[in-house]
Coordinates of C-alpha atoms in Angstrom, one line a residue:
X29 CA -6.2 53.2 38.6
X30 CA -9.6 54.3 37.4
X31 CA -10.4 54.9 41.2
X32 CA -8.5 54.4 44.1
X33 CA -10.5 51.8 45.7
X34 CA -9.3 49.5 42.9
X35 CA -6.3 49.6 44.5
X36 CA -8.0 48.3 47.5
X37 CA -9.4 45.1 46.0
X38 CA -6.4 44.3 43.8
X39 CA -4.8 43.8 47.4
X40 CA -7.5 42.1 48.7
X41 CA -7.8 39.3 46.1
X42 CA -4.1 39.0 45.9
X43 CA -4.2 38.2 50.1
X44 CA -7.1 35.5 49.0
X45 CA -4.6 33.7 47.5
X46 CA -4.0 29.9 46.5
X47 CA -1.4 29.4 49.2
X48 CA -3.6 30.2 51.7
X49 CA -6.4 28.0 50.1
X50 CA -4.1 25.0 51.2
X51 CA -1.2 25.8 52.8
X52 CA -2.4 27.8 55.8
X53 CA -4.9 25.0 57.3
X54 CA -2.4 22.1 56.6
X55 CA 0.3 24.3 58.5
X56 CA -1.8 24.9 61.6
X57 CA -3.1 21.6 61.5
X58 CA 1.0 20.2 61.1
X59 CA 2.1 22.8 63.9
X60 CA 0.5 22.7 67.1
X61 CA -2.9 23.6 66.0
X62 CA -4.3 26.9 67.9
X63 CA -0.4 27.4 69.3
X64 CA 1.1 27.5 65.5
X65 CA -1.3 31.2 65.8
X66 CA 1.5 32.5 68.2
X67 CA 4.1 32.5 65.9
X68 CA 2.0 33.5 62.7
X69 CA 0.8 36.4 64.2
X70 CA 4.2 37.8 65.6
X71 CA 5.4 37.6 62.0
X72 CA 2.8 39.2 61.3
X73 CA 3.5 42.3 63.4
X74 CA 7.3 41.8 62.9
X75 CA 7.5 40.4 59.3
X76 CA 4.0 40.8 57.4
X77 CA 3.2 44.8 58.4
X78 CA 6.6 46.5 58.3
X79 CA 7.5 44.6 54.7
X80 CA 3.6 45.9 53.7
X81 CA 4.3 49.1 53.9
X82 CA 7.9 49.6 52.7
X83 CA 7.2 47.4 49.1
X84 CA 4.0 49.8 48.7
X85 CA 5.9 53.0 49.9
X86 CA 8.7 52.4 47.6
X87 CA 6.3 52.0 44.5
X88 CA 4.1 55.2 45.3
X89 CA 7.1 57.1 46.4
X90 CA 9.3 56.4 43.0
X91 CA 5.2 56.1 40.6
X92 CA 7.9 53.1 39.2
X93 CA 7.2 49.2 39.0
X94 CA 9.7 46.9 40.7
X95 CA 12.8 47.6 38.7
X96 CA 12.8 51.3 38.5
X97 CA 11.5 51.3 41.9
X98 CA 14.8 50.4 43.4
X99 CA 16.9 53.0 41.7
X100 CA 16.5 54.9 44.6
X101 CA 19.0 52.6 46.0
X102 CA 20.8 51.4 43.0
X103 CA 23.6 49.6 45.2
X104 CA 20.4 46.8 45.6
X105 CA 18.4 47.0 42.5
X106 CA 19.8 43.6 41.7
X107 CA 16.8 42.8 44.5
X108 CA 14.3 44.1 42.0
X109 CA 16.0 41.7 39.2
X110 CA 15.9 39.0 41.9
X111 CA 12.2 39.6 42.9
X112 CA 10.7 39.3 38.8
X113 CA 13.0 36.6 38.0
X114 CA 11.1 34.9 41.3
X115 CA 7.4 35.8 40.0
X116 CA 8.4 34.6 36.4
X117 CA 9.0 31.2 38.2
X118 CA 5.7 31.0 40.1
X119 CA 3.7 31.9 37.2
X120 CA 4.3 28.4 36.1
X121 CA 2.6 26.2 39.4
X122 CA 0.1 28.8 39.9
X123 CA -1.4 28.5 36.3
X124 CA -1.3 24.9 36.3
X125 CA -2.8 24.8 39.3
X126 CA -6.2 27.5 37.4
X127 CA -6.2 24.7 34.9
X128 CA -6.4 21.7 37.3
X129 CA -9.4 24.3 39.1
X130 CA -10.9 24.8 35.6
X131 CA -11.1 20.8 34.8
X132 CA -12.6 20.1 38.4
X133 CA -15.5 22.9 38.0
X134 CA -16.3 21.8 34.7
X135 CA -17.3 18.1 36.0
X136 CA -18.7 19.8 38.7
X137 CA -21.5 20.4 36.2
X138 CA -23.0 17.1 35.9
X139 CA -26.7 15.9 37.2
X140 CA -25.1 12.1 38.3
X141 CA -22.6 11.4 40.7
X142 CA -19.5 13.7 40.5
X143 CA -17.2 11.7 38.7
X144 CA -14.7 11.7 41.2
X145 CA -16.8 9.0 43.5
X146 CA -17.7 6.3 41.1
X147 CA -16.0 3.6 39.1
X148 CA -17.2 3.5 35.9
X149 CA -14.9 6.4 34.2
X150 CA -12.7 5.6 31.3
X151 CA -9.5 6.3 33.7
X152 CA -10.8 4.6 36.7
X153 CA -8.5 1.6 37.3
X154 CA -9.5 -2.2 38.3
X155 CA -9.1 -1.7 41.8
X156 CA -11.0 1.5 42.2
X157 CA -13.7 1.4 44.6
X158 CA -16.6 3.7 44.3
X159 CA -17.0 6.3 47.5
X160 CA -20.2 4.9 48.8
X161 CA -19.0 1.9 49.1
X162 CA -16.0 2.7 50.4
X163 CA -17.8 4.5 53.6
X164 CA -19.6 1.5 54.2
X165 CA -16.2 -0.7 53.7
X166 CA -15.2 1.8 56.9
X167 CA -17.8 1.6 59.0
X168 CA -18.4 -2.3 58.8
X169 CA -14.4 -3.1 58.6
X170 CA -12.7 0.2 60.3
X171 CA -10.6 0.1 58.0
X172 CA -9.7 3.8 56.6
X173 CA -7.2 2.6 54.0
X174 CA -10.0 2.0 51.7
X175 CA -11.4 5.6 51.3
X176 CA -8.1 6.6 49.0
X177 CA -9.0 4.0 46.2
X178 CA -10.9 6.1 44.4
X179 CA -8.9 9.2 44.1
X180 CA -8.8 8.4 40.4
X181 CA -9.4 11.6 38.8
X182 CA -7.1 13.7 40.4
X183 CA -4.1 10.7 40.6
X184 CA -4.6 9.1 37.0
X185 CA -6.8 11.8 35.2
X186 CA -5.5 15.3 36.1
X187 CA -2.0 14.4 37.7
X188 CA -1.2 11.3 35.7
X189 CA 0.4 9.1 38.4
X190 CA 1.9 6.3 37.6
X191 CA -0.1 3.1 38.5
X192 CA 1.9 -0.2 38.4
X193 CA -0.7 -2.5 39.1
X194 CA -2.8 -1.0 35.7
X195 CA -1.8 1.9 34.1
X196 CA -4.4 2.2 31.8
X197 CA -4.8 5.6 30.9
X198 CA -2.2 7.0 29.8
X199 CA -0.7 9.4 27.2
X200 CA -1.2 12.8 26.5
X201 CA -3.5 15.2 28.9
X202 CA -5.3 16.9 25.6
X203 CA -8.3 17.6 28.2
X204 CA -6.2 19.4 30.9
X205 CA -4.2 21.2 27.9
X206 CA -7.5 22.7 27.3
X207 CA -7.8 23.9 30.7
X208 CA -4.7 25.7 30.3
X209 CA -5.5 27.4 27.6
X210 CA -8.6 28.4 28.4
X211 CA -7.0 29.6 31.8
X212 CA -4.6 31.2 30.3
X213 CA -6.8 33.1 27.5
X214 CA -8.9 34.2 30.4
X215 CA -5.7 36.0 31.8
X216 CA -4.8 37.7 28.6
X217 CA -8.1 38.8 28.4
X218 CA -8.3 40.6 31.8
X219 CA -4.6 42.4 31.5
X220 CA -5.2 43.0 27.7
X221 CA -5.5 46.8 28.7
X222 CA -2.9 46.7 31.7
X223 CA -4.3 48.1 34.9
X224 CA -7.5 49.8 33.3
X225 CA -9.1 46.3 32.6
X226 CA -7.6 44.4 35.5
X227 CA -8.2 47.1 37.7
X228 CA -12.3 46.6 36.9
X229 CA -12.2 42.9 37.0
X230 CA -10.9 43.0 40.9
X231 CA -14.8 44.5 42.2
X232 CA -15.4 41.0 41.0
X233 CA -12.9 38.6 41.4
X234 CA -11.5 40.0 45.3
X235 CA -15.1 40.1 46.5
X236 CA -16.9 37.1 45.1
X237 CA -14.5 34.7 46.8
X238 CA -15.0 36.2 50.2
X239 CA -18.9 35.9 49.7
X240 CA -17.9 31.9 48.6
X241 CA -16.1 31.3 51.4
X242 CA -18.5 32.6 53.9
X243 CA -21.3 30.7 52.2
X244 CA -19.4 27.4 52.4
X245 CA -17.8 27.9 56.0
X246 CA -22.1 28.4 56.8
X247 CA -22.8 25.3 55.2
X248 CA -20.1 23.2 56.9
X249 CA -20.8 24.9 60.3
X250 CA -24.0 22.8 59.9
X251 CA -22.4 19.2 59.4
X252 CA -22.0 16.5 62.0
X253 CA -18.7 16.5 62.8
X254 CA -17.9 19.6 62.0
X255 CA -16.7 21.6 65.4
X256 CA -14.6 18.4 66.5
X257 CA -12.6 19.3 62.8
X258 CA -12.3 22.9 63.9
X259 CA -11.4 21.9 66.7
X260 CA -8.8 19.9 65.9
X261 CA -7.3 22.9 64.1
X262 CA -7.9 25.5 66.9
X263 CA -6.6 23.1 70.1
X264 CA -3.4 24.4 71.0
X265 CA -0.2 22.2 71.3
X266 CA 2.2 24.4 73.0
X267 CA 5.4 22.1 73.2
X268 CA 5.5 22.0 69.3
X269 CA 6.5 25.9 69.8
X270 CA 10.3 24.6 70.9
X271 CA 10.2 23.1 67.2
X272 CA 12.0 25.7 65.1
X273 CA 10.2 24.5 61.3
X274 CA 7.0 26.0 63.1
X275 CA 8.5 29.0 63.4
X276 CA 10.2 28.8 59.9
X277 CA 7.1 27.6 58.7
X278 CA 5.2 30.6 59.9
X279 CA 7.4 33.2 58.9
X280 CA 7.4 31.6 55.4
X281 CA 3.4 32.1 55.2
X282 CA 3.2 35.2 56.2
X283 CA 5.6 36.1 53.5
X284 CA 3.5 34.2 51.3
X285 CA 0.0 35.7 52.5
X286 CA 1.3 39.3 51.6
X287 CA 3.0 38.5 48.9
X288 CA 6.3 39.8 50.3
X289 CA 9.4 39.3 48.4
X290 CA 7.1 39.5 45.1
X291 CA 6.8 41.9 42.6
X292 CA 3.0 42.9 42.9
X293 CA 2.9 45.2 45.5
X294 CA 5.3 47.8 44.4
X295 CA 3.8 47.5 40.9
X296 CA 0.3 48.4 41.9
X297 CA 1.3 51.2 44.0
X298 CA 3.3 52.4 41.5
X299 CA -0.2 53.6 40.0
X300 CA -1.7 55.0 42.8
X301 CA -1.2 59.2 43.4
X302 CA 1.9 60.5 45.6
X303 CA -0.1 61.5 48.6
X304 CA -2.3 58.3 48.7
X305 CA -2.5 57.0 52.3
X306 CA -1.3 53.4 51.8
X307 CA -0.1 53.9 55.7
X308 CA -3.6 53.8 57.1
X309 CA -4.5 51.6 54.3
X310 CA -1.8 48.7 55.1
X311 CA -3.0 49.1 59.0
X312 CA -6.3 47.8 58.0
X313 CA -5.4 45.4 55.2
X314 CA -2.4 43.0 57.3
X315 CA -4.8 42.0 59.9
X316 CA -7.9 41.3 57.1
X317 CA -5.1 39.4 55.2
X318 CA -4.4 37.4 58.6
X319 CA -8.0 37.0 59.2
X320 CA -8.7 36.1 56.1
X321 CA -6.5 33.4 56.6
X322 CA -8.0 32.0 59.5
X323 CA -11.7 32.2 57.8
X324 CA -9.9 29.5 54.7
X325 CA -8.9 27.5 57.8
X326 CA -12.5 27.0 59.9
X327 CA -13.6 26.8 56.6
X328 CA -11.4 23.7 55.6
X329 CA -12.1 22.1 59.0
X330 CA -15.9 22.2 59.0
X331 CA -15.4 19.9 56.0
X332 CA -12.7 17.5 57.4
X333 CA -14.3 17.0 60.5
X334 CA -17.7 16.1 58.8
X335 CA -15.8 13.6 56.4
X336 CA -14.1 12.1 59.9
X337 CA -17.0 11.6 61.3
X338 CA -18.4 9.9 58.0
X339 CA -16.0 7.7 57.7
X340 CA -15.0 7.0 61.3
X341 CA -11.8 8.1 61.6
X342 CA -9.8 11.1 63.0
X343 CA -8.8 13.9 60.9
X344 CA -5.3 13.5 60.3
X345 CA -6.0 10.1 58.8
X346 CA -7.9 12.0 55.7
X347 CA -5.6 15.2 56.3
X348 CA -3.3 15.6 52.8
X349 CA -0.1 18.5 52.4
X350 CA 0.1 20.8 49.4
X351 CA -3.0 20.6 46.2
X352 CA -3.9 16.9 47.5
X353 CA -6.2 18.6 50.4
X354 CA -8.1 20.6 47.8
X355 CA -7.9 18.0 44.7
X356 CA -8.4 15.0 46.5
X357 CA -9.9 15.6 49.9
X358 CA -12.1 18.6 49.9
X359 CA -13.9 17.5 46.6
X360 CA -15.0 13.7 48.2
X361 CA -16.3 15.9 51.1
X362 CA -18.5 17.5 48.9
X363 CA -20.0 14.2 48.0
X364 CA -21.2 13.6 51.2
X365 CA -23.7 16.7 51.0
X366 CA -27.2 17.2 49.9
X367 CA -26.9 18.5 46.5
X368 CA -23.2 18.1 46.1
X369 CA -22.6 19.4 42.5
X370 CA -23.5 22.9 44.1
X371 CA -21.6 23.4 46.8
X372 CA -18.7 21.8 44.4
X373 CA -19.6 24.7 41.6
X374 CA -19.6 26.8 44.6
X375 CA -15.9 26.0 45.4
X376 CA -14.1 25.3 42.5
X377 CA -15.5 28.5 41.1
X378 CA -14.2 30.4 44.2
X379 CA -11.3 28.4 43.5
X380 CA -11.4 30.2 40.1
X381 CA -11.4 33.7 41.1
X382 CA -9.0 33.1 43.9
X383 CA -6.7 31.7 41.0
X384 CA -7.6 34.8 38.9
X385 CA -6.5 37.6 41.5
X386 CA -3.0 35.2 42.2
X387 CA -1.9 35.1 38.3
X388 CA -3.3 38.9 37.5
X389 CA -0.9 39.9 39.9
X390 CA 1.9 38.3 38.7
X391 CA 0.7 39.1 34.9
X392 CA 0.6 42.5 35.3
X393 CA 3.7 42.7 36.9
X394 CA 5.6 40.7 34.4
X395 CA 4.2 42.8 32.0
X396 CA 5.3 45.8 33.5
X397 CA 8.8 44.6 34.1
X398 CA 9.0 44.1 29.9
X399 CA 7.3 47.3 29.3
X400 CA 10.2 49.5 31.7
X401 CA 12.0 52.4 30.5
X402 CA 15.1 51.3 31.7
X403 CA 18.2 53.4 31.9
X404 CA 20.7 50.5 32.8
X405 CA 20.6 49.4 28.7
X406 CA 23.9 47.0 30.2
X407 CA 21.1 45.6 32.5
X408 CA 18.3 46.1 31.0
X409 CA 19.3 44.2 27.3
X410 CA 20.4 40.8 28.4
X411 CA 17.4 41.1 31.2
X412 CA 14.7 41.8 28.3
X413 CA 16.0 39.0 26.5
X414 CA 16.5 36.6 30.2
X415 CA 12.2 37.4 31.0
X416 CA 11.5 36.3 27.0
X417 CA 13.6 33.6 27.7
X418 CA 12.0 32.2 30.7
X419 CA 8.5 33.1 29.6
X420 CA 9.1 30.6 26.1
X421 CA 10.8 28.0 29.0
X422 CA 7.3 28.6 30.9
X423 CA 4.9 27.6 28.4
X424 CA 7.4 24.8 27.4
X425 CA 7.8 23.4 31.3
X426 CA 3.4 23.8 31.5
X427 CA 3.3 21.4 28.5
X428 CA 5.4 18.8 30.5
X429 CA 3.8 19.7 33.7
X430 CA 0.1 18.1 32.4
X431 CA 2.6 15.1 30.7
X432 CA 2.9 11.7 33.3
X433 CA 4.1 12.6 36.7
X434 CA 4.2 16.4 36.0
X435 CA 3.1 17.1 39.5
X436 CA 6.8 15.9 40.8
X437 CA 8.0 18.9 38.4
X438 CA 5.2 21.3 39.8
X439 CA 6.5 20.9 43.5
X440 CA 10.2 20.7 42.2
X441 CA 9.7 24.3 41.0
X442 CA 7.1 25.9 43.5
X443 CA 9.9 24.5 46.7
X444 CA 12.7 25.8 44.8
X445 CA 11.8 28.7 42.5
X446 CA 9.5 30.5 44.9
X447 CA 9.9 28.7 48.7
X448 CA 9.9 30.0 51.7
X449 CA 13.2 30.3 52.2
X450 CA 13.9 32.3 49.3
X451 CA 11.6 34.8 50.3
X452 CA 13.2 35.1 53.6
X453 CA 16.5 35.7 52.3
X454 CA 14.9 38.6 49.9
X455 CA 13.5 39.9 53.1
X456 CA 16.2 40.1 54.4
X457 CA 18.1 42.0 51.8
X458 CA 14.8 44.3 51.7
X459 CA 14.9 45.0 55.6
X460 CA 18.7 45.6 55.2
X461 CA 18.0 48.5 52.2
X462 CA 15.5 50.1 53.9
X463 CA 16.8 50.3 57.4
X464 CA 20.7 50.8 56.4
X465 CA 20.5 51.9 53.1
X466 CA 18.2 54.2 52.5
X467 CA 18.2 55.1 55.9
X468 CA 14.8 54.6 58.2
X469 CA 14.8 58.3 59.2
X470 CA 15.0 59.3 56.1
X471 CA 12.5 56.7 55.0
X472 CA 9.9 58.1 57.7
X473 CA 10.6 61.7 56.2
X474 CA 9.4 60.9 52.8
X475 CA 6.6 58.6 54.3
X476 CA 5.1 61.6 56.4
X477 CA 5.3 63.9 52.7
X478 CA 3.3 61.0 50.9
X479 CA 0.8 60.2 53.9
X480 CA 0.9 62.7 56.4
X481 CA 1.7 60.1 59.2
X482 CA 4.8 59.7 61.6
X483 CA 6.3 56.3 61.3
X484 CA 5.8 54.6 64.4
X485 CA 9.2 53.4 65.9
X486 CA 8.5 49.7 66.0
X487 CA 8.5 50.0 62.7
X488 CA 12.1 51.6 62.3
X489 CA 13.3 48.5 65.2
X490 CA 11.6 46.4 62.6
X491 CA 13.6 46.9 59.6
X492 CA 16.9 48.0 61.3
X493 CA 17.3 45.4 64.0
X494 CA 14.6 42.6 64.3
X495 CA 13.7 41.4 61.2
X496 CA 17.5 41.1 59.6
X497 CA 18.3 39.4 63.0
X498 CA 15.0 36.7 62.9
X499 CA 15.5 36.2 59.0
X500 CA 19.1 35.5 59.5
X501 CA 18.4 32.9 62.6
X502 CA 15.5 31.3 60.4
X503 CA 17.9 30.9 57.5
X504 CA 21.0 29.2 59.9
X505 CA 18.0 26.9 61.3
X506 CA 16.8 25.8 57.4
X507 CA 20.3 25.3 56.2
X508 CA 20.7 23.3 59.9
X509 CA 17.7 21.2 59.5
X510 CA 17.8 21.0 56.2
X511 CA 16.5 17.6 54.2
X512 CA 15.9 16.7 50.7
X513 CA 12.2 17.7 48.8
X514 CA 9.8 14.7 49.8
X515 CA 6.4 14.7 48.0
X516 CA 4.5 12.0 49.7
X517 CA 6.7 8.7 49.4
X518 CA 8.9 9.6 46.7
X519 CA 11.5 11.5 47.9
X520 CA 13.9 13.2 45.4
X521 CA 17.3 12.6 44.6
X522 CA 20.3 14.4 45.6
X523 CA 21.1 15.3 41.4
X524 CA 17.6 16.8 42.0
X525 CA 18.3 19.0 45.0
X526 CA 21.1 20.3 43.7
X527 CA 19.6 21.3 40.3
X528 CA 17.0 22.8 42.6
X529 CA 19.4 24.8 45.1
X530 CA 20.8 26.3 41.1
X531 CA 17.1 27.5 40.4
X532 CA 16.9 29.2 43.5
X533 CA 20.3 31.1 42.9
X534 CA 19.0 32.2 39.1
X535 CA 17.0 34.9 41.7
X536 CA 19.3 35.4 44.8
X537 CA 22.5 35.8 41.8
X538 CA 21.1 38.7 40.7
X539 CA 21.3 40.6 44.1
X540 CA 25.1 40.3 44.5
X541 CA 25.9 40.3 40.6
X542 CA 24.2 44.0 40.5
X543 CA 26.0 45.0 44.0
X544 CA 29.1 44.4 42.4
X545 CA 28.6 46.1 39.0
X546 CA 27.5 49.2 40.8
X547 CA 30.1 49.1 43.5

């Protein structure tokens, strides 16, 4: 790092990730509202802290990335194989999902009507109804239905879903190819120099977003509507906390919001000096991260609940899972404001820097995984050529993923290749290394000679007893409850699942392959 407060920001953008953007007020919202907080935060104390500080300790403690890191316990470096096989996976959704940002914030620069509320686009269909009319349609017929009709952009333009009343704009997606390449040139351009360059860009891209987001959570605070949307997301529903998918859910974003399980952490703190207090450091950084969280989710709200009370209806009837509440939902909202092209700029180019800090990450750790000095040339060789491998099958699948229907493909491969319940079972190997393996006493020794600071015993309970314990009920529960991938009515078949259950084992293989070869 140039300085060490680089280090700082780099972990501060990553925790603004795009996960969170969506997927943390769409799971409170699904699981008991202000009661779905209970269980998020105890995984946060159980899961999110203790995992913090072991995947930066182990990077700082080695000065290695996520491979050589774990040859201080070679019996489980297949986990560091199984983490960057992981990240090479999400690379995929999270650039396509910069390019679908990119498309939105450049017709975000228009003086009419944002193009995503009126009919008279080349890939607007025959049924579409503009968005003004459509409000009035709901207030005169209370009827809600209406208000999706004109989701063209992001169903026929950027997603290409199939329409079989009129499918009439078809073919190939030369303008969201663009997208992705500009997206992707962006990229190459920050980690051109490795850390030195990315490590500047982070004053930039970490704090701009939390400036964004406090700007637009102001704004909506303002609307009509808007506290009856927060608190829709804030009321607690205590009974849903006997269903075990909150729980699972929770654990899983938590895991996600830290970026547990993934190759980033040890890689940046790999660069950071030996006695660096990352200790002190995480103590402060989990709960901003959680925070952080909770800021994307008021902010989400303020906006839903002024749209409900637009149009009339309650919130869960405009509510939508996954990218359809920021592609499809959040932008019509904007529409409804004074000025909307701003406050849409205003988003979609937080949206940009939010994507920015997410695909850095994973850049420069990929990049560091090619770059390793490895000693295990057995390993090492047929790994090298694996990451080339999958990095051509990358820019092949992004191709396909901005083809017709691509978006089935994007969930296929953001549920299976980097899910929630693949980064529970690599937490649970991790908890298992560091609490068995390398030993947690001896794991506090060579904290306190990097930081100066005891290891407090909850964490030591943590990785020895309750963590593999909870990840291991949470795993028996998934495989339990388990039911096939279902993105909105199309649910996929069971060829599908299977094919999907393989791509998760192309990560988790790697853990007992290597255990066995050392052993």
């Amino acid at each position: 790092w140039g300085k060490p407060i680089e280090f700082i920001f780099s972990l501060l953008g990553y925790m603004v990730g795009l996960g969170n953007l969506w997927r943390f007020s769409y799971l409170c919202f699904k699981n008991g509202g202000g009661a779905f907080l209970v269980p998020y935060l105890l995984s946060v104390a159980v899961f999110g802290l203790p995992m913090y500080i072991f995947e930066i300790a182990i990077g700082q403690f080695t000065q290695q990335g996520k491979l050589n890191a774990w040859d201080r316990i070679p019996i489980m470096k297949g986990y560091g194989y199984a983490c960057i096989v992981m990240t090479m996976m999400s690379i995929v959704p999270y650039m396509l999902v910069m390019a679908w940002g990119v498309i939105y914030l450049y017709h975000s620069f228009t003086s009419n009507d944002l193009p995503w509320t009126v009919c008279d686009n080349q890939w607007n269909t025959q049924s579409c109804i503009s968005y003004k009319h459509s409000i009035l349609e709901v207030k005169i017929f209370k009827n809600p239905l209406t208000m999706t009709t004109n989701c063209s952009l992001p169903r026929y333009y950027v997603l290409r879903l199939p329409n079989e009343q009129d499918s009439i704009y078809g073919g190939f997606n030369w303008p969201m190819l663009i997208c992705l390449v500009l997206s992707y040139l962006s990229i190459v351009a920050i980690t051109i120099k490795g850390i030195k360059s990315s490590g500047k860009v982070v004053y930039i891209s970490a704090t701009l977003p939390y400036l964004m987001i406090i700007v637009l959570l102001i704004r909506g605070l303002t609307l009509d509507g808007a506290l009856n949307g927060i608190s829709k997301l804030l009321i607690p529903k205590f009974e849903e906390l006997a269903n075990t998918q909150v729980w699972i859910e929770a654990a899983s974003q938590v895991l996600y919001t830290y970026a547990i399980g993934f190759a980033s952490l040890t890689t940046f703190s790999s660069y950071n000096n030996f006695n660096n207090n990352f200790y002190r450091q995480a103590l402060i950084l989990v709960p901003v991260g959680a925070f952080t969280s909770l800021l994307m989710g008021l902010m989400t709200f303020s906006y839903l609940g002024h749209m409900a009370s637009v149009l009339g209806v309650n919130v869960d009837k405009i509510l939508k899972s996954g990218p359809g509440l920021i592609f499809q939902v959040i932008p019509l909202g904007f529409s409804l404001l004074p000025l909307p092209q701003l406050w849409s700029v205003l988003f979609f180019g937080m949206f940009y820097f939010v994507a920015v800090d997410s695909v850095v990450c994973i850049s420069s750790t990929l990049k560091g995984a090619n770059n390793c000095q490895c000693s295990w040339t057995i390993l090492y060789r047929p790994t090298h050529f694996m990451l080339s491998y999958i990095n051509l099958c990358c820019h092949k699948m992004l191709t396909r993923l901005i083809q017709q229907s691509g978006i089935y493909i994007f969930e296929f491969i953001f549920y299976y290749g980097a899910s929630g319940i693949i980064l529970l079972l690599l937490a649970l190997c991790e908890s298992l290394s560091v609490g068995w393996l390398w030993d947690v006493n001896q794991f506090a020794i060579d904290l306190e000679k990097m930081t100066g600071d005891k290891l407090s015993l909850w964490f030591k309970l943590c990785y020895r007893y309750f963590i593999p314990a909870i990840t291991s009920s949470i795993f028996l529960f998934y495989c339990a409850k388990w039911t096939p991938l279902k993105v909105g009515d199309f649910v996929y078949p069971v060829w599908a699942n299977l094919l999907g259950w393989i791509l998760s084992l192309c990560s988790l293989l790697w853990i007992p392959g290597v255990f066995i070869y050392v052993l």
